[in-house]
Amino acid sequence: MRKKTESAAPVVVIGAGMAGARLAARVPGVTVVGEERHAPYNRVLLADVLAGRYAPDVIALPATEVRRGVRAVRIDRADRLVHCDDGSVLHYGRLVLATGSNPVLPPLRGLGATLPDGVHPFRTLDDALALRAAVRPGARAVVIGGGLLGVSAARALAECGAQVVLAQQSEHLMERQLDPEAAALLRVHLEALGVEVHTECRVRGLRCTTTATGESVRAVQLSDGYELAADLTVLACGVRPRTGLARAAGLDVRKGIVVDDELRTSDPYIHALGDCAEHRSTLYGLAGPALEQADVLAEVLAGRPARYEGTRALTRLTLRSPDPVHALDLAAFGEARPLPGDDVIRLSDATRGAYRTVVLREGRLAGGVLLGDLGAVAGLARTWQDDEPLPPAMSLLHLLTDDGGH
């Protein structure tokens, strides 16, 4: 009887991002609280909104009832209540934290709690719309951070006609996903579109001037004293899980909110998923794992046996363009950097603008990078995700070339 009562108790989800919306679409009667004023949307397509290819309604997710513009401020675990900033109080039988992550604001001179005019994070739909409204043809834009988000933002700003400089602190672009050769090809692609790329570039601060409305950015200062003139500065320096509510409620929090294989926190009535959740010491920060976690949790909340055992996530980036010649597809999975003793198979076709490399470790596919022609990505990703011993060499070559090696 107790199990039946608990399953019938209300489910409250804090966070209306992709993970929260996916869960709500699969669990009837869920109450979703979301801080953003927009309906849930596909965050993966924000660069397309910035570039003007998609309007906000195009990236909206299937309709989910959300209490928009409402922020949860406190969790009362003893009485199972969520207190919100509009004064409302929600009772829950099960609570799901899908609070996502915040953009990392680097410790730069000139960057305080209030961002100067012209300085933009790039994490939400409002961020994308604000940048879209601010950018003008010929505007000088500096993107700080050369990861997945920074590359997408730089490409979109260039498409808007801005003069874009991309400043990356590490040795090459998208260092978490790409090997040096693939990163070099990506750099060539961006430079062909007019993006000026600086790697091993440490940003020291911002130079701002005082205007009638406050501080306004004028330049990005580098550690060597050089300045990059800037009308717009985009902060794409990574994200940090939003764990404040969980920590204040006394839940187990490390880098993220710690969850078990049923996405359950240290409180048996509270679950967490998506960017804010840490599962088996792993933070994913990608859409694919968040959606998979939501599907597993939907089964758990329905009383059916289900376990989340981690995601072997594929990172895919499509840099679209009105001119197909300037479009670029990229996919990366697993560990693309070989360790001592690993074997590497690498194919490069300058004529087709294609690059493919896979890393083999102890008879299994450890990871790979594909750039340009992604015809082989599905077969390779399946082989990697299955984590089975590899087929004979010619079969692997067939997967890699998508044409049997001819």
Short mmCIF file of C-alpha atoms in Angstrom, two decimals:
data_model
loop_
_atom_site.label_atom_id
_atom_site.label_comp_id
_atom_site.label_asym_id
_atom_site.label_seq_id
_atom_site.Cartn_x
_atom_site.Cartn_y
_atom_site.Cartn_z
CA MET A 1 0.00 0.00 0.00
CA ARG A 2 2.81 2.38 0.80
CA LYS A 3 4.42 1.81 -2.61
CA LYS A 4 1.12 2.62 -4.31
CA THR A 5 0.75 5.83 -2.31
CA GLU A 6 4.29 6.95 -3.15
CA SER A 7 3.84 6.25 -6.87
CA ALA A 8 0.63 8.32 -6.87
CA ALA A 9 2.27 11.24 -5.05
CA PRO A 10 3.04 14.29 -7.17
CA VAL A 11 6.29 14.47 -9.13
CA VAL A 12 7.89 17.92 -9.24
CA VAL A 13 10.71 18.72 -11.64
CA ILE A 14 12.94 21.74 -11.03
CA GLY A 15 14.35 22.76 -14.39
CA ALA A 16 12.70 23.00 -17.80
CA GLY A 17 15.72 22.26 -19.97
CA MET A 18 16.03 19.32 -22.33
CA ALA A 19 16.30 16.74 -19.54
CA GLY A 20 13.35 18.07 -17.53
CA ALA A 21 11.17 18.44 -20.63
CA ARG A 22 11.99 14.92 -21.80
CA LEU A 23 11.04 13.48 -18.41
CA ALA A 24 7.80 15.48 -18.29
CA ALA A 25 6.83 14.20 -21.73
CA ARG A 26 7.13 10.61 -20.44
CA VAL A 27 5.64 10.91 -16.95
CA PRO A 28 1.98 12.02 -16.77
CA GLY A 29 0.96 14.73 -14.33
CA VAL A 30 4.41 16.12 -13.64
CA THR A 31 4.74 19.71 -12.40
CA VAL A 32 7.72 21.46 -14.01
CA VAL A 33 9.20 24.67 -12.63
CA GLY A 34 11.41 26.60 -15.04
CA GLU A 35 13.28 29.88 -14.55
CA GLU A 36 13.34 30.85 -18.21
CA ARG A 37 10.39 32.67 -19.74
CA HIS A 38 10.55 30.53 -22.87
CA ALA A 39 8.96 27.16 -23.46
CA PRO A 40 11.52 24.31 -23.30
CA TYR A 41 13.82 24.32 -26.33
CA ASN A 42 16.61 22.41 -27.99
CA ARG A 43 19.78 23.97 -26.61
CA VAL A 44 21.88 22.23 -29.26
CA LEU A 45 20.45 24.62 -31.88
CA LEU A 46 21.26 27.93 -30.15
CA ALA A 47 24.01 28.74 -32.66
CA ASP A 48 21.43 28.43 -35.43
CA VAL A 49 19.25 30.99 -33.66
CA LEU A 50 22.26 33.29 -33.33
CA ALA A 51 23.05 32.91 -37.02
CA GLY A 52 19.44 33.74 -37.91
CA ARG A 53 18.70 30.37 -39.51
CA TYR A 54 16.02 29.42 -36.96
CA ALA A 55 13.45 31.46 -35.08
CA PRO A 56 12.98 30.60 -31.38
CA ASP A 57 9.72 28.75 -32.02
CA VAL A 58 11.48 26.40 -34.45
CA ILE A 59 13.75 25.00 -31.73
CA ALA A 60 10.92 24.62 -29.18
CA LEU A 61 10.45 21.10 -27.84
CA PRO A 62 7.08 19.30 -27.95
CA ALA A 63 4.58 21.05 -25.71
CA THR A 64 5.19 20.54 -22.00
CA GLU A 65 3.24 22.33 -19.29
CA VAL A 66 5.76 24.47 -17.42
CA ARG A 67 5.45 27.12 -14.75
CA ARG A 68 7.68 29.57 -16.62
CA GLY A 69 9.70 32.34 -15.03
CA VAL A 70 9.49 30.72 -11.60
CA ARG A 71 12.60 29.92 -9.58
CA ALA A 72 12.76 27.32 -6.84
CA VAL A 73 14.57 28.85 -3.87
CA ARG A 74 14.44 26.21 -1.15
CA ILE A 75 13.78 22.51 -0.65
CA ASP A 76 12.18 21.38 2.62
CA ARG A 77 13.09 17.69 2.71
CA ALA A 78 11.32 17.00 6.00
CA ASP A 79 7.89 18.04 4.69
CA ARG A 80 8.74 17.41 1.01
CA LEU A 81 8.06 20.95 -0.11
CA VAL A 82 9.59 23.21 -2.74
CA HIS A 83 9.44 26.95 -2.03
CA CYS A 84 9.45 29.24 -5.08
CA ASP A 85 10.32 32.90 -5.56
CA ASP A 86 6.72 33.79 -6.47
CA GLY A 87 5.60 32.70 -3.00
CA SER A 88 4.12 29.39 -4.11
CA VAL A 89 4.88 26.13 -2.30
CA LEU A 90 4.77 22.76 -4.08
CA HIS A 91 4.36 19.43 -2.34
CA TYR A 92 6.19 16.48 -3.88
CA GLY A 93 6.20 12.75 -3.53
CA ARG A 94 9.26 12.59 -5.74
CA LEU A 95 11.42 15.58 -6.60
CA VAL A 96 13.66 15.70 -9.69
CA LEU A 97 16.50 18.18 -9.89
CA ALA A 98 17.19 19.05 -13.52
CA THR A 99 18.83 22.37 -12.71
CA GLY A 100 21.43 22.15 -15.49
CA SER A 101 24.56 24.25 -15.43
CA ASN A 102 25.73 27.84 -15.50
CA PRO A 103 28.32 29.31 -17.85
CA VAL A 104 31.73 29.72 -16.27
CA LEU A 105 32.66 33.39 -15.96
CA PRO A 106 36.46 33.54 -16.00
CA PRO A 107 38.33 35.62 -13.39
CA LEU A 108 39.21 38.49 -15.72
CA ARG A 109 40.06 42.06 -14.82
CA GLY A 110 37.10 44.26 -15.61
CA LEU A 111 34.59 41.44 -15.23
CA GLY A 112 32.43 41.85 -12.14
CA ALA A 113 29.10 40.53 -10.93
CA THR A 114 27.37 42.75 -13.52
CA LEU A 115 28.60 42.15 -17.04
CA PRO A 116 29.71 45.25 -18.97
CA ASP A 117 27.69 46.20 -22.05
CA GLY A 118 28.82 44.14 -24.99
CA VAL A 119 29.87 41.12 -22.88
CA HIS A 120 27.67 38.07 -23.36
CA PRO A 121 27.58 34.52 -22.05
CA PHE A 122 26.28 31.98 -24.56
CA ARG A 123 24.20 29.40 -22.77
CA THR A 124 20.48 30.22 -23.04
CA LEU A 125 18.00 31.28 -25.67
CA ASP A 126 17.96 34.78 -24.18
CA ASP A 127 21.77 34.86 -24.58
CA ALA A 128 21.46 33.89 -28.24
CA LEU A 129 18.72 36.46 -28.89
CA ALA A 130 20.68 39.22 -27.13
CA LEU A 131 23.75 38.48 -29.22
CA ARG A 132 21.66 38.34 -32.38
CA ALA A 133 20.23 41.77 -31.58
CA ALA A 134 23.67 43.23 -30.80
CA VAL A 135 25.74 41.93 -33.71
CA ARG A 136 26.11 44.07 -36.82
CA PRO A 137 28.02 43.51 -40.07
CA GLY A 138 31.58 44.64 -39.44
CA ALA A 139 31.27 44.50 -35.64
CA ARG A 140 34.43 43.33 -33.89
CA ALA A 141 33.61 40.23 -31.87
CA VAL A 142 35.98 38.29 -29.62
CA VAL A 143 34.96 34.79 -28.53
CA ILE A 144 36.84 33.59 -25.44
CA GLY A 145 36.98 29.79 -25.44
CA GLY A 146 37.60 27.40 -28.30
CA GLY A 147 35.53 24.43 -27.18
CA LEU A 148 32.36 23.15 -28.81
CA LEU A 149 30.30 26.18 -27.78
CA GLY A 150 32.96 28.74 -28.65
CA VAL A 151 33.49 27.29 -32.12
CA SER A 152 29.73 27.29 -32.75
CA ALA A 153 29.40 30.90 -31.58
CA ALA A 154 32.37 32.08 -33.68
CA ARG A 155 30.98 30.41 -36.78
CA ALA A 156 27.52 31.93 -36.24
CA LEU A 157 28.89 35.44 -35.60
CA ALA A 158 30.99 35.24 -38.76
CA GLU A 159 27.87 34.26 -40.66
CA CYS A 160 26.24 37.44 -39.29
CA GLY A 161 29.03 39.47 -40.89
CA ALA A 162 31.07 40.20 -37.76
CA GLN A 163 34.86 40.35 -37.69
CA VAL A 164 35.49 37.46 -35.32
CA VAL A 165 38.54 36.57 -33.25
CA LEU A 166 38.50 33.23 -31.42
CA ALA A 167 40.85 33.09 -28.41
CA GLN A 168 41.66 29.60 -27.11
CA GLN A 169 43.95 29.02 -24.14
CA SER A 170 44.99 25.46 -25.01
CA GLU A 171 47.11 24.22 -27.90
CA HIS A 172 44.25 23.50 -30.28
CA LEU A 173 40.51 23.90 -30.75
CA MET A 174 38.04 21.54 -29.08
CA GLU A 175 40.82 19.85 -27.14
CA ARG A 176 38.41 17.57 -25.26
CA GLN A 177 37.09 15.99 -28.46
CA LEU A 178 39.65 16.43 -31.26
CA ASP A 179 43.18 15.28 -31.94
CA PRO A 180 45.64 17.92 -33.21
CA GLU A 181 45.22 17.03 -36.88
CA ALA A 182 41.43 17.26 -36.82
CA ALA A 183 41.66 20.50 -34.83
CA ALA A 184 44.01 21.93 -37.46
CA LEU A 185 41.46 21.13 -40.20
CA LEU A 186 38.72 22.78 -38.14
CA ARG A 187 40.93 25.84 -37.75
CA VAL A 188 41.46 26.01 -41.53
CA HIS A 189 37.69 25.84 -42.00
CA LEU A 190 37.07 28.72 -39.57
CA GLU A 191 39.86 30.86 -41.03
CA ALA A 192 38.43 30.36 -44.52
CA LEU A 193 35.26 31.99 -43.19
CA GLY A 194 37.22 34.97 -41.89
CA VAL A 195 37.54 33.90 -38.24
CA GLU A 196 40.93 34.84 -36.78
CA VAL A 197 42.01 32.00 -34.49
CA HIS A 198 44.52 32.40 -31.64
CA THR A 199 45.53 29.27 -29.71
CA GLU A 200 47.76 29.12 -26.62
CA CYS A 201 46.30 32.52 -25.94
CA ARG A 202 45.75 33.57 -22.33
CA VAL A 203 43.22 36.33 -21.73
CA ARG A 204 44.06 38.65 -18.82
CA GLY A 205 41.14 41.07 -18.71
CA LEU A 206 38.73 43.42 -20.41
CA ARG A 207 39.26 47.09 -21.11
CA CYS A 208 36.03 48.97 -20.63
CA THR A 209 34.94 52.58 -20.82
CA THR A 210 32.28 54.31 -18.76
CA THR A 211 29.17 55.37 -20.65
CA ALA A 212 25.88 56.93 -19.63
CA THR A 213 24.43 53.46 -19.07
CA GLY A 214 27.45 51.92 -17.30
CA GLU A 215 30.58 50.09 -18.36
CA SER A 216 31.03 49.06 -21.99
CA VAL A 217 33.68 46.70 -23.37
CA ARG A 218 36.24 48.10 -25.79
CA ALA A 219 38.97 45.48 -25.92
CA VAL A 220 40.09 42.08 -24.65
CA GLN A 221 43.54 42.22 -23.05
CA LEU A 222 45.93 39.31 -23.44
CA SER A 223 48.62 38.29 -20.97
CA ASP A 224 51.39 39.41 -23.35
CA GLY A 225 49.98 42.95 -23.32
CA TYR A 226 48.35 42.75 -26.74
CA GLU A 227 44.76 43.94 -27.08
CA LEU A 228 41.99 42.61 -29.28
CA ALA A 229 39.54 45.41 -30.14
CA ALA A 230 36.02 44.31 -29.28
CA ASP A 231 32.52 45.68 -29.73
CA LEU A 232 31.22 42.32 -28.51
CA THR A 233 32.82 39.71 -26.28
CA VAL A 234 31.39 36.22 -25.95
CA LEU A 235 32.26 34.10 -22.91
CA ALA A 236 32.36 30.43 -23.92
CA CYS A 237 34.63 29.14 -21.16
CA GLY A 238 32.70 26.04 -20.19
CA VAL A 239 29.92 25.34 -17.73
CA ARG A 240 29.57 24.46 -14.06
CA PRO A 241 26.75 22.27 -12.63
CA ARG A 242 24.08 24.16 -10.73
CA THR A 243 24.13 22.48 -7.34
CA GLY A 244 23.20 25.33 -4.97
CA LEU A 245 19.68 24.06 -4.16
CA ALA A 246 20.92 20.54 -3.58
CA ARG A 247 23.83 21.64 -1.42
CA ALA A 248 21.60 23.91 0.69
CA ALA A 249 19.21 20.99 1.17
CA GLY A 250 22.03 18.82 2.52
CA LEU A 251 22.26 16.40 -0.40
CA ASP A 252 25.54 14.71 -1.30
CA VAL A 253 27.29 17.03 -3.76
CA ARG A 254 30.79 16.66 -5.19
CA LYS A 255 31.38 18.24 -8.60
CA GLY A 256 27.71 17.55 -9.30
CA ILE A 257 24.75 16.13 -7.39
CA VAL A 258 25.71 12.53 -6.69
CA VAL A 259 23.23 9.95 -8.03
CA ASP A 260 23.07 6.16 -8.17
CA ASP A 261 21.98 3.96 -11.08
CA GLU A 262 18.34 4.93 -10.50
CA LEU A 263 19.35 8.61 -10.67
CA ARG A 264 18.55 8.81 -6.96
CA THR A 265 20.37 11.27 -4.72
CA SER A 266 21.32 10.72 -1.07
CA ASP A 267 17.65 11.43 -0.30
CA PRO A 268 15.50 8.50 -1.55
CA TYR A 269 12.70 10.87 -2.58
CA ILE A 270 14.90 13.15 -4.70
CA HIS A 271 16.46 12.35 -8.07
CA ALA A 272 18.76 14.37 -10.32
CA LEU A 273 19.60 14.19 -14.01
CA GLY A 274 21.26 16.11 -16.81
CA ASP A 275 24.12 18.57 -16.45
CA CYS A 276 23.77 18.87 -12.67
CA ALA A 277 24.02 15.12 -11.97
CA GLU A 278 27.22 13.24 -11.20
CA HIS A 279 26.92 9.52 -11.92
CA ARG A 280 29.77 7.17 -11.09
CA SER A 281 32.06 10.20 -10.73
CA THR A 282 31.18 11.38 -14.25
CA LEU A 283 29.63 14.68 -15.34
CA TYR A 284 28.51 14.51 -18.95
CA GLY A 285 27.29 18.01 -19.83
CA LEU A 286 25.85 16.79 -23.14
CA ALA A 287 22.32 16.45 -24.47
CA GLY A 288 22.53 12.75 -25.33
CA PRO A 289 23.27 11.46 -21.81
CA ALA A 290 20.69 13.85 -20.30
CA LEU A 291 17.95 12.46 -22.54
CA GLU A 292 19.00 8.88 -21.82
CA GLN A 293 18.89 9.60 -18.08
CA ALA A 294 15.40 11.07 -18.44
CA ASP A 295 14.19 7.91 -20.20
CA VAL A 296 15.61 5.71 -17.44
CA LEU A 297 14.13 7.86 -14.69
CA ALA A 298 10.71 7.78 -16.36
CA GLU A 299 10.77 4.00 -16.00
CA VAL A 300 11.94 4.21 -12.38
CA LEU A 301 9.16 6.65 -11.46
CA ALA A 302 6.64 4.37 -13.13
CA GLY A 303 7.77 1.53 -10.83
CA ARG A 304 9.41 -0.48 -13.59
CA PRO A 305 12.96 -1.87 -13.25
CA ALA A 306 15.49 0.34 -14.96
CA ARG A 307 19.10 1.33 -14.34
CA TYR A 308 21.35 3.96 -15.83
CA GLU A 309 24.81 2.55 -16.38
CA GLY A 310 26.41 5.53 -18.10
CA THR A 311 26.47 6.79 -21.66
CA ARG A 312 29.13 6.33 -24.26
CA ALA A 313 28.44 9.74 -25.71
CA LEU A 314 29.02 10.87 -29.28
CA THR A 315 29.78 14.56 -29.81
CA ARG A 316 28.51 15.84 -33.14
CA LEU A 317 28.85 19.34 -34.52
CA THR A 318 27.33 20.59 -37.76
CA LEU A 319 28.52 24.02 -38.85
CA ARG A 320 25.81 24.91 -41.33
CA SER A 321 26.08 27.49 -44.06
CA PRO A 322 23.83 28.88 -46.81
CA ASP A 323 26.64 27.80 -49.15
CA PRO A 324 27.08 24.00 -48.83
CA VAL A 325 30.75 24.41 -49.72
CA HIS A 326 31.28 26.17 -46.38
CA ALA A 327 29.35 23.64 -44.26
CA LEU A 328 31.25 21.26 -42.02
CA ASP A 329 30.26 18.09 -40.19
CA LEU A 330 32.29 16.77 -37.29
CA ALA A 331 31.89 13.80 -34.95
CA ALA A 332 34.04 12.60 -32.07
CA PHE A 333 33.61 9.71 -29.65
CA GLY A 334 35.56 8.01 -26.92
CA GLU A 335 39.28 8.64 -26.45
CA ALA A 336 40.78 10.03 -29.65
CA ARG A 337 44.21 10.52 -28.07
CA PRO A 338 46.21 7.29 -28.23
CA LEU A 339 48.04 5.90 -25.22
CA PRO A 340 51.31 3.97 -25.41
CA GLY A 341 50.57 0.60 -26.99
CA ASP A 342 47.46 1.76 -28.86
CA ASP A 343 47.10 1.34 -32.60
CA VAL A 344 45.88 4.19 -34.77
CA ILE A 345 44.22 4.02 -38.19
CA ARG A 346 44.06 7.37 -39.93
CA LEU A 347 42.66 8.26 -43.35
CA SER A 348 42.78 11.73 -44.86
CA ASP A 349 41.27 12.79 -48.19
CA ALA A 350 42.10 16.42 -49.01
CA THR A 351 40.05 16.28 -52.22
CA ARG A 352 36.85 15.42 -50.37
CA GLY A 353 37.80 17.44 -47.30
CA ALA A 354 37.47 14.31 -45.15
CA TYR A 355 39.52 13.15 -42.18
CA ARG A 356 39.00 10.01 -40.13
CA THR A 357 41.00 8.49 -37.32
CA VAL A 358 40.27 5.69 -34.88
CA VAL A 359 42.19 4.48 -31.84
CA LEU A 360 42.35 0.73 -31.16
CA ARG A 361 43.10 -0.50 -27.64
CA GLU A 362 43.39 -4.14 -26.62
CA GLY A 363 41.31 -5.32 -29.55
CA ARG A 364 38.53 -2.78 -29.07
CA LEU A 365 37.63 0.59 -30.52
CA ALA A 366 38.66 3.22 -27.94
CA GLY A 367 37.57 6.33 -29.83
CA GLY A 368 37.79 8.29 -33.02
CA VAL A 369 37.29 11.54 -34.89
CA LEU A 370 35.55 12.08 -38.23
CA LEU A 371 35.53 15.39 -40.02
CA GLY A 372 33.96 16.25 -43.36
CA ASP A 373 32.23 13.16 -44.73
CA LEU A 374 30.41 11.41 -41.87
CA GLY A 375 29.15 8.43 -43.86
CA ALA A 376 31.04 6.02 -41.60
CA VAL A 377 30.04 7.52 -38.25
CA ALA A 378 26.97 5.36 -37.56
CA GLY A 379 28.79 2.06 -37.97
CA LEU A 380 31.83 3.19 -36.00
CA ALA A 381 29.71 4.62 -33.19
CA ARG A 382 27.74 1.36 -32.89
CA THR A 383 30.96 -0.65 -32.77
CA TRP A 384 32.33 1.65 -30.05
CA GLN A 385 29.11 1.75 -28.03
CA ASP A 386 28.81 -2.05 -28.07
CA ASP A 387 32.37 -2.28 -26.71
CA GLU A 388 32.80 -5.68 -28.34
CA PRO A 389 36.02 -7.13 -29.77
CA LEU A 390 36.71 -5.65 -33.16
CA PRO A 391 35.96 -7.46 -36.42
CA PRO A 392 38.80 -8.47 -38.73
CA ALA A 393 40.96 -5.63 -40.05
CA MET A 394 39.25 -5.46 -43.44
CA SER A 395 35.82 -5.21 -41.78
CA LEU A 396 37.05 -2.29 -39.69
CA LEU A 397 38.51 -0.67 -42.79
CA HIS A 398 35.11 -1.07 -44.42
CA LEU A 399 33.52 0.75 -41.50
CA LEU A 400 36.13 3.49 -41.65
CA THR A 401 35.94 4.13 -45.40
CA ASP A 402 32.26 3.31 -45.96
CA ASP A 403 33.29 1.90 -49.34
CA GLY A 404 35.21 -1.23 -48.45
CA GLY A 405 38.56 0.53 -48.65
CA HIS A 406 38.41 1.17 -52.39
#
